[in-house]
Tab-separated table of C-alpha atoms and ligand atoms in Angstrom:
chain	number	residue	atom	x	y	z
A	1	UNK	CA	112.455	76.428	115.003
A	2	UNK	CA	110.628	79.292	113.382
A	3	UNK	CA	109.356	78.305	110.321
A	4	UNK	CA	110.528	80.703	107.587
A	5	UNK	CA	108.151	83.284	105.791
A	6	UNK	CA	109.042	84.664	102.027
A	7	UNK	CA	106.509	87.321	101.089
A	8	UNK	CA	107.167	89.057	97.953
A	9	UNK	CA	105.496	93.141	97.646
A	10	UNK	CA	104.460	94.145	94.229
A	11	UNK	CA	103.612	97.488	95.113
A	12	UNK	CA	101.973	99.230	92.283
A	13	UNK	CA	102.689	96.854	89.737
A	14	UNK	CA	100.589	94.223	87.896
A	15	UNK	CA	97.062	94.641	86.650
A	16	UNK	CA	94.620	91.213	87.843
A	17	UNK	CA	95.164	89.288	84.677
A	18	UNK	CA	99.125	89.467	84.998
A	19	UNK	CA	98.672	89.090	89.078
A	20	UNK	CA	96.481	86.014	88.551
A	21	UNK	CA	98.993	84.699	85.684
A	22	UNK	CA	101.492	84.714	88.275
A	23	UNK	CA	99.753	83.377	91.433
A	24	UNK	CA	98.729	80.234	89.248
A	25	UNK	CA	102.031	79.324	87.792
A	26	UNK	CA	103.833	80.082	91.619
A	27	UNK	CA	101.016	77.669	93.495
A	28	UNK	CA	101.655	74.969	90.180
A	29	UNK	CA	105.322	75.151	91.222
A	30	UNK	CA	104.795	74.345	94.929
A	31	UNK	CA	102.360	72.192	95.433
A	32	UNK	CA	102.929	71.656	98.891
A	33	UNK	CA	105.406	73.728	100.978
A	34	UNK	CA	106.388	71.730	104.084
A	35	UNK	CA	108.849	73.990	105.536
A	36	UNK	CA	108.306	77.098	104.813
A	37	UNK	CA	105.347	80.032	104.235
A	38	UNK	CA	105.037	81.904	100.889
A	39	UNK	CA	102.758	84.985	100.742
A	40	UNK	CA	102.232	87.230	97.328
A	41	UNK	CA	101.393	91.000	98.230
A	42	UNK	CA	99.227	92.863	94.972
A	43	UNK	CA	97.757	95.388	94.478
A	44	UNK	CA	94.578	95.889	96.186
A	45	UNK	CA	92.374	95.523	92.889
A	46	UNK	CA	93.851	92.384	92.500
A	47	UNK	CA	93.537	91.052	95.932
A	48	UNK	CA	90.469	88.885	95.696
A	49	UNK	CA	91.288	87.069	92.522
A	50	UNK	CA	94.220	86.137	93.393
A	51	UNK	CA	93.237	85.119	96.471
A	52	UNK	CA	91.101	83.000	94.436
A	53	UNK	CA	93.322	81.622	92.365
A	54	UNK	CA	95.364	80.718	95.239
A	55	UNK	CA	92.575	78.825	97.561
A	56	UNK	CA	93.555	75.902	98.018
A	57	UNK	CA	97.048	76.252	97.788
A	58	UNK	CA	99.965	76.175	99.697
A	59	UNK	CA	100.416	80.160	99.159
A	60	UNK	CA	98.370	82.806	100.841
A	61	UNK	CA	97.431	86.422	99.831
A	62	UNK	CA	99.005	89.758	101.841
A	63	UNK	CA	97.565	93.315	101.150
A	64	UNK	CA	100.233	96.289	101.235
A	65	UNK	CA	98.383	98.370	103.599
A	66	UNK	CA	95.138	99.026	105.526
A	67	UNK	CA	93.371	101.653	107.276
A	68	UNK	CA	92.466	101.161	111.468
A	69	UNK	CA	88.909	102.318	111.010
A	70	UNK	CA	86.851	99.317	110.126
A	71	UNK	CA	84.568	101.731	108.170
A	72	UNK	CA	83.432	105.333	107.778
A	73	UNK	CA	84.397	108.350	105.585
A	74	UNK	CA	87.815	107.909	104.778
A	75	UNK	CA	88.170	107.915	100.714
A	76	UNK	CA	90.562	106.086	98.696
A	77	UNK	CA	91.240	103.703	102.147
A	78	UNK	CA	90.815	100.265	102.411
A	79	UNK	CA	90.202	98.549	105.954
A	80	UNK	CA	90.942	95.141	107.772
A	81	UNK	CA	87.359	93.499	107.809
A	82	UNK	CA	87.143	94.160	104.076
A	83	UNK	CA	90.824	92.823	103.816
A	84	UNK	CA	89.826	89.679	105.149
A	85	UNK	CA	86.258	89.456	103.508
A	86	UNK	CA	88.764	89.546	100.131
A	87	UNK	CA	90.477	86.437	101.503
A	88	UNK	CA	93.443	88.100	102.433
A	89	UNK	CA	95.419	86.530	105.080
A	90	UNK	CA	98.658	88.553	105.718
A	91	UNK	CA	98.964	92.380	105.298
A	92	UNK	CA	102.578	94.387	105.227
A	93	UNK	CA	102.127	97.168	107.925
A	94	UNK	CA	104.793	100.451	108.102
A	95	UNK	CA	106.763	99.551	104.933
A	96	UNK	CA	109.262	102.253	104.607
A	97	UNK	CA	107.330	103.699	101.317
A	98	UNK	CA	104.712	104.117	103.244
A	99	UNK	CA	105.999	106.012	106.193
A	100	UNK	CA	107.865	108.464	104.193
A	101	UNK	CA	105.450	108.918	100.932
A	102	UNK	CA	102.609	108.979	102.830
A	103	UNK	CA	103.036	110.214	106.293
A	104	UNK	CA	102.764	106.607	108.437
A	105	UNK	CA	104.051	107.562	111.789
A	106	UNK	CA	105.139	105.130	114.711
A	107	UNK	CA	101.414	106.239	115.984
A	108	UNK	CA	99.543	105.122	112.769
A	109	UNK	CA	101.411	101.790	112.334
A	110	UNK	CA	100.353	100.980	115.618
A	111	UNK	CA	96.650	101.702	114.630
A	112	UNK	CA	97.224	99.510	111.723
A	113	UNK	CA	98.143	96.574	113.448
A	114	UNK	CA	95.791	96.316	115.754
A	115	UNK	CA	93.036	96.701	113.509
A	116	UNK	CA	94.649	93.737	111.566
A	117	UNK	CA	95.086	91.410	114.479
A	118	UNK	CA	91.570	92.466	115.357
A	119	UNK	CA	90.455	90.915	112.321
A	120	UNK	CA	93.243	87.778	112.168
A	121	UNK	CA	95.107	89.162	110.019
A	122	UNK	CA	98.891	88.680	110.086
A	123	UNK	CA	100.664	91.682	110.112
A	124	UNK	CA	104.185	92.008	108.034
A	125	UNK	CA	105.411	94.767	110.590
A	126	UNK	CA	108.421	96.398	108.786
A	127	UNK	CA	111.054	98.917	110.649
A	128	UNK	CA	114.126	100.265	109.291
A	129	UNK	CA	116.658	102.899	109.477
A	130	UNK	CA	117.844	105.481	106.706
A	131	UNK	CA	121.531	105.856	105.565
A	132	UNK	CA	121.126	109.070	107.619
A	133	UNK	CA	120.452	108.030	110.414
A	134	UNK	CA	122.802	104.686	109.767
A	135	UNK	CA	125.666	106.790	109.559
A	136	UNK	CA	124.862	109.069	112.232
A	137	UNK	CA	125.157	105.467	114.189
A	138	UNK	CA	121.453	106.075	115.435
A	139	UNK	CA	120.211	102.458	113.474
A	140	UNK	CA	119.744	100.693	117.206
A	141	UNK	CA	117.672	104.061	118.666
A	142	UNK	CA	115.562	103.970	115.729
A	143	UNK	CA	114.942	100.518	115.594
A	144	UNK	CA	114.198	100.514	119.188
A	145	UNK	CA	111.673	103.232	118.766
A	146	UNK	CA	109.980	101.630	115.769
A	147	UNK	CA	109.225	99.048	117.795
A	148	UNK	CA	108.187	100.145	121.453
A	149	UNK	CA	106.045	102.662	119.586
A	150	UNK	CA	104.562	100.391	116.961
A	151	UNK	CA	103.669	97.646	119.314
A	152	UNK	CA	102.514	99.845	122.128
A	153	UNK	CA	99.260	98.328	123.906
A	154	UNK	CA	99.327	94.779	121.354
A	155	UNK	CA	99.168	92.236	124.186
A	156	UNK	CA	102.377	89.827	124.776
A	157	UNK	CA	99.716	87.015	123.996
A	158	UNK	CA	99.427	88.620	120.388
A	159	UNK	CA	103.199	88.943	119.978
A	160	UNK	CA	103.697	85.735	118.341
A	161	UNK	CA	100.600	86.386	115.817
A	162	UNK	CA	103.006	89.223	114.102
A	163	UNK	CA	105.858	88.863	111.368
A	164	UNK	CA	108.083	91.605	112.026
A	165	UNK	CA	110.438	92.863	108.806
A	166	UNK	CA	113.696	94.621	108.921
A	167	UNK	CA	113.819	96.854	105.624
A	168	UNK	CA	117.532	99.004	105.807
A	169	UNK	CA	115.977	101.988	103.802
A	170	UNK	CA	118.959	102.733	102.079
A	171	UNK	CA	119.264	98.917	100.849
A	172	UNK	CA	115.418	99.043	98.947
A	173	UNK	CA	115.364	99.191	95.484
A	174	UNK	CA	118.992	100.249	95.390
A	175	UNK	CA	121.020	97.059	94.507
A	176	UNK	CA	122.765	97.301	97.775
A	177	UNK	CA	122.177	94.770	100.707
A	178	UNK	CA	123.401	94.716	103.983
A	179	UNK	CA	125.866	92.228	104.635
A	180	UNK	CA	124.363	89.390	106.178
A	181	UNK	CA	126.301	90.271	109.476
A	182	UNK	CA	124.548	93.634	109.310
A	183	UNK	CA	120.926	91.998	109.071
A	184	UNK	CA	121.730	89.377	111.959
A	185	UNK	CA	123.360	92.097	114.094
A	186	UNK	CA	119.945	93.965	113.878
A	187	UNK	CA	117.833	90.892	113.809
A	188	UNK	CA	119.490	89.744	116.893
A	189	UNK	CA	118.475	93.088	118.248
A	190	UNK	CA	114.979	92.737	117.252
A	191	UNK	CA	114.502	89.883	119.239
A	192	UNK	CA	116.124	90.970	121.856
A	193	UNK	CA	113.761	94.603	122.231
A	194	UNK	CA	110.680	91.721	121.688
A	195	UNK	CA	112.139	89.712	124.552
A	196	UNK	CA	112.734	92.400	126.594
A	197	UNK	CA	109.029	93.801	125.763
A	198	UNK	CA	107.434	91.016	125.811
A	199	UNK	CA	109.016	87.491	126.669
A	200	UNK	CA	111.620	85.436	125.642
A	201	UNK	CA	108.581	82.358	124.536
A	202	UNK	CA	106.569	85.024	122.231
A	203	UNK	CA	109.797	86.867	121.112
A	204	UNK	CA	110.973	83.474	120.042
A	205	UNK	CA	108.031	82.385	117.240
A	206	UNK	CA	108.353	85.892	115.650
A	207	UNK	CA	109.914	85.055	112.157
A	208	UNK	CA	111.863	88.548	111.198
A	209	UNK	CA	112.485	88.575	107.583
A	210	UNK	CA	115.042	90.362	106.057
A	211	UNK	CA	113.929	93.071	103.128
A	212	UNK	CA	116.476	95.160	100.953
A	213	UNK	CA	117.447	94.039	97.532
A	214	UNK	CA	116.997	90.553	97.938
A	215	UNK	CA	117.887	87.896	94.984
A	216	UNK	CA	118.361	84.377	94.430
A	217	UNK	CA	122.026	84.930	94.599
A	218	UNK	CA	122.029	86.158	98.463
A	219	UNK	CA	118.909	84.160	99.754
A	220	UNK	CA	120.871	81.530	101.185
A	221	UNK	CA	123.697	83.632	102.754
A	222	UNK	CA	121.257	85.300	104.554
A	223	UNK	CA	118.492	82.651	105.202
A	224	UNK	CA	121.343	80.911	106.962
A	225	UNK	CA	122.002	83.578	109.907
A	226	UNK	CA	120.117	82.317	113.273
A	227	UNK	CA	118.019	85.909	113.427
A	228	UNK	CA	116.800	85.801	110.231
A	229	UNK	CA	113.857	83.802	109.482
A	230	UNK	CA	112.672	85.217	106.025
A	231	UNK	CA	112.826	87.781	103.501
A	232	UNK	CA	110.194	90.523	102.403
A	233	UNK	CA	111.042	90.974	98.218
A	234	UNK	CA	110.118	93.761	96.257
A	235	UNK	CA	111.902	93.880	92.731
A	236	UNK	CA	112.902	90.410	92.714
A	237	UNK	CA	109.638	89.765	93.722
A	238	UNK	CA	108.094	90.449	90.231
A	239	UNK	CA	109.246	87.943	87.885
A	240	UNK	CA	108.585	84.782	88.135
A	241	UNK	CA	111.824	82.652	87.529
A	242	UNK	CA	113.663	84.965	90.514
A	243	UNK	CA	110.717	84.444	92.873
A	244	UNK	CA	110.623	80.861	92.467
A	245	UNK	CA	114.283	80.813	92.935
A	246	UNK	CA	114.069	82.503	96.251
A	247	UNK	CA	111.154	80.348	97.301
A	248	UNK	CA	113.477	77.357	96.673
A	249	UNK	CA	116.320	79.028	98.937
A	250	UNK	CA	118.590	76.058	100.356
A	251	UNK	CA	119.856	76.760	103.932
A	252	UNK	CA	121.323	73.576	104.629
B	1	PGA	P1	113.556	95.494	96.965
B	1	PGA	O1	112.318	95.998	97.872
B	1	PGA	O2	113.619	93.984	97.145
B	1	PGA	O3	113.198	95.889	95.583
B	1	PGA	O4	114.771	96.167	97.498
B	1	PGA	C1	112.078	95.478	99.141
B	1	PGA	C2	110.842	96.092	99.745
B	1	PGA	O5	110.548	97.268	99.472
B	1	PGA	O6	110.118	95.422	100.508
């Protein structure tokens, strides 16, 4: 049993006092989290204090991004030794924002992710497909492609090191989900690629969350498909009362 993952992505919102605020009242909620992981992803000025705050609990800190270099003249970038010398334990790789804002290829998210797992740092690999290319019934191809490309040369031992995060572009920020048989059609597709990459024992600890306007009202619905194992939350992801909701998701 793959033990679920919630990570919520704040993007560019929150300044450190408000990202600390939060990161203190969510750890004071839970305590202790038996049976399931629960990661908070600020912004990077915010990244060591709240991985302060959070030491010692049951929550861990995720950057948004890194760069592959571990140093060197690249200005404005951030890399994976100084992501984990902030205490920052998870980091989301290839979010969609990312590849089409800012020019992340297949190529470049592969960089990323070794240079995270270099440093033992879990990568939040997400992959997605437009409405585009949804409708032009291309989701599987793309998917496919996201994945062979992106994990090119990442040893089947590391496999099971990843979280891998299926974002429908057209369902972020935009109210709309996929139906929960949409998500475990792809999911189930996911795992399969991974098996079929990899094998069937690594393919089968990968916990592939589910990203795309998720809320307290559809958590459950969709934590209870077999495929998926998690969610990645962006809007609902910055308040406090619809976080903790979703943390407390009930799959029985
Ligand atoms: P959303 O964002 O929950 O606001 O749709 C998800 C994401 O971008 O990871």
């Amino acid at each position: 049993m793959i033990r679920p993952l919630i990570a919520a992505n704040w993007k560019m919102h929150k300044t450190i006092t408000e990202s600390v605020d939060f990161a203190r009242d969510l750890a004071g909620r839970f305590p202790e989290l038996k049976d399931r992981d629960v990661v908070i992803a600020p912004p990077f000025t915010a990244l060591s204090a709240v991985a302060q705050a959070l030491r010692g609990s049951s929550i861990f800190p995720a950057a948004q991004n890194l760069h592959w270099e571990d140093q060197g003249a690249y200005t404005g970038e951030i890399s994976a030794p100084m992501l984990a010398d902030s205490g920052c334990r998870y980091v989301i790789i290839g979010h969609s924002e990312r590849r089409t804002l800012f020019g992340d290829t297949n190529e470049r998210v592969n960089r990323k992710l070794r240079a995270a797992l270099r440093y033992d740092l879990k990568p939040i690999f997400c992959i997605g497909e437009t409405l585009a290319e949804r409708e032009a019934a291309q989701t599987f191809d793309i998917i496919e492609k996201q994945l062979k490309e992106g994990l090119n040369n990442i040893p089947t031992s590391d496999i099971r090191r990843l979280a891998l995060a299926y974002e429908p572009v057209w369902a972020i920020g935009t109210g709309k989900t996929a139906t929960t048989e949409q998500a475990q059609e792809v999911h189930e597709f996911i795992r399969n690629v991974l098996t079929t990459l990899h094998d069937r024992d690594q393919a089968a600890q990968v916990p592939i969350l589910y990203g795309g306007s998720v809320k307290p009202d559809n958590i459950g619905t969709l934590m209870i498909q077999p495929d998926i194992n998690g969610a990645l939350v962006g809007g609902a992801g910055l308040d406090i009362e619809s976080f903790a909701a979703i943390v407390r998701f009930d799959n029985t």
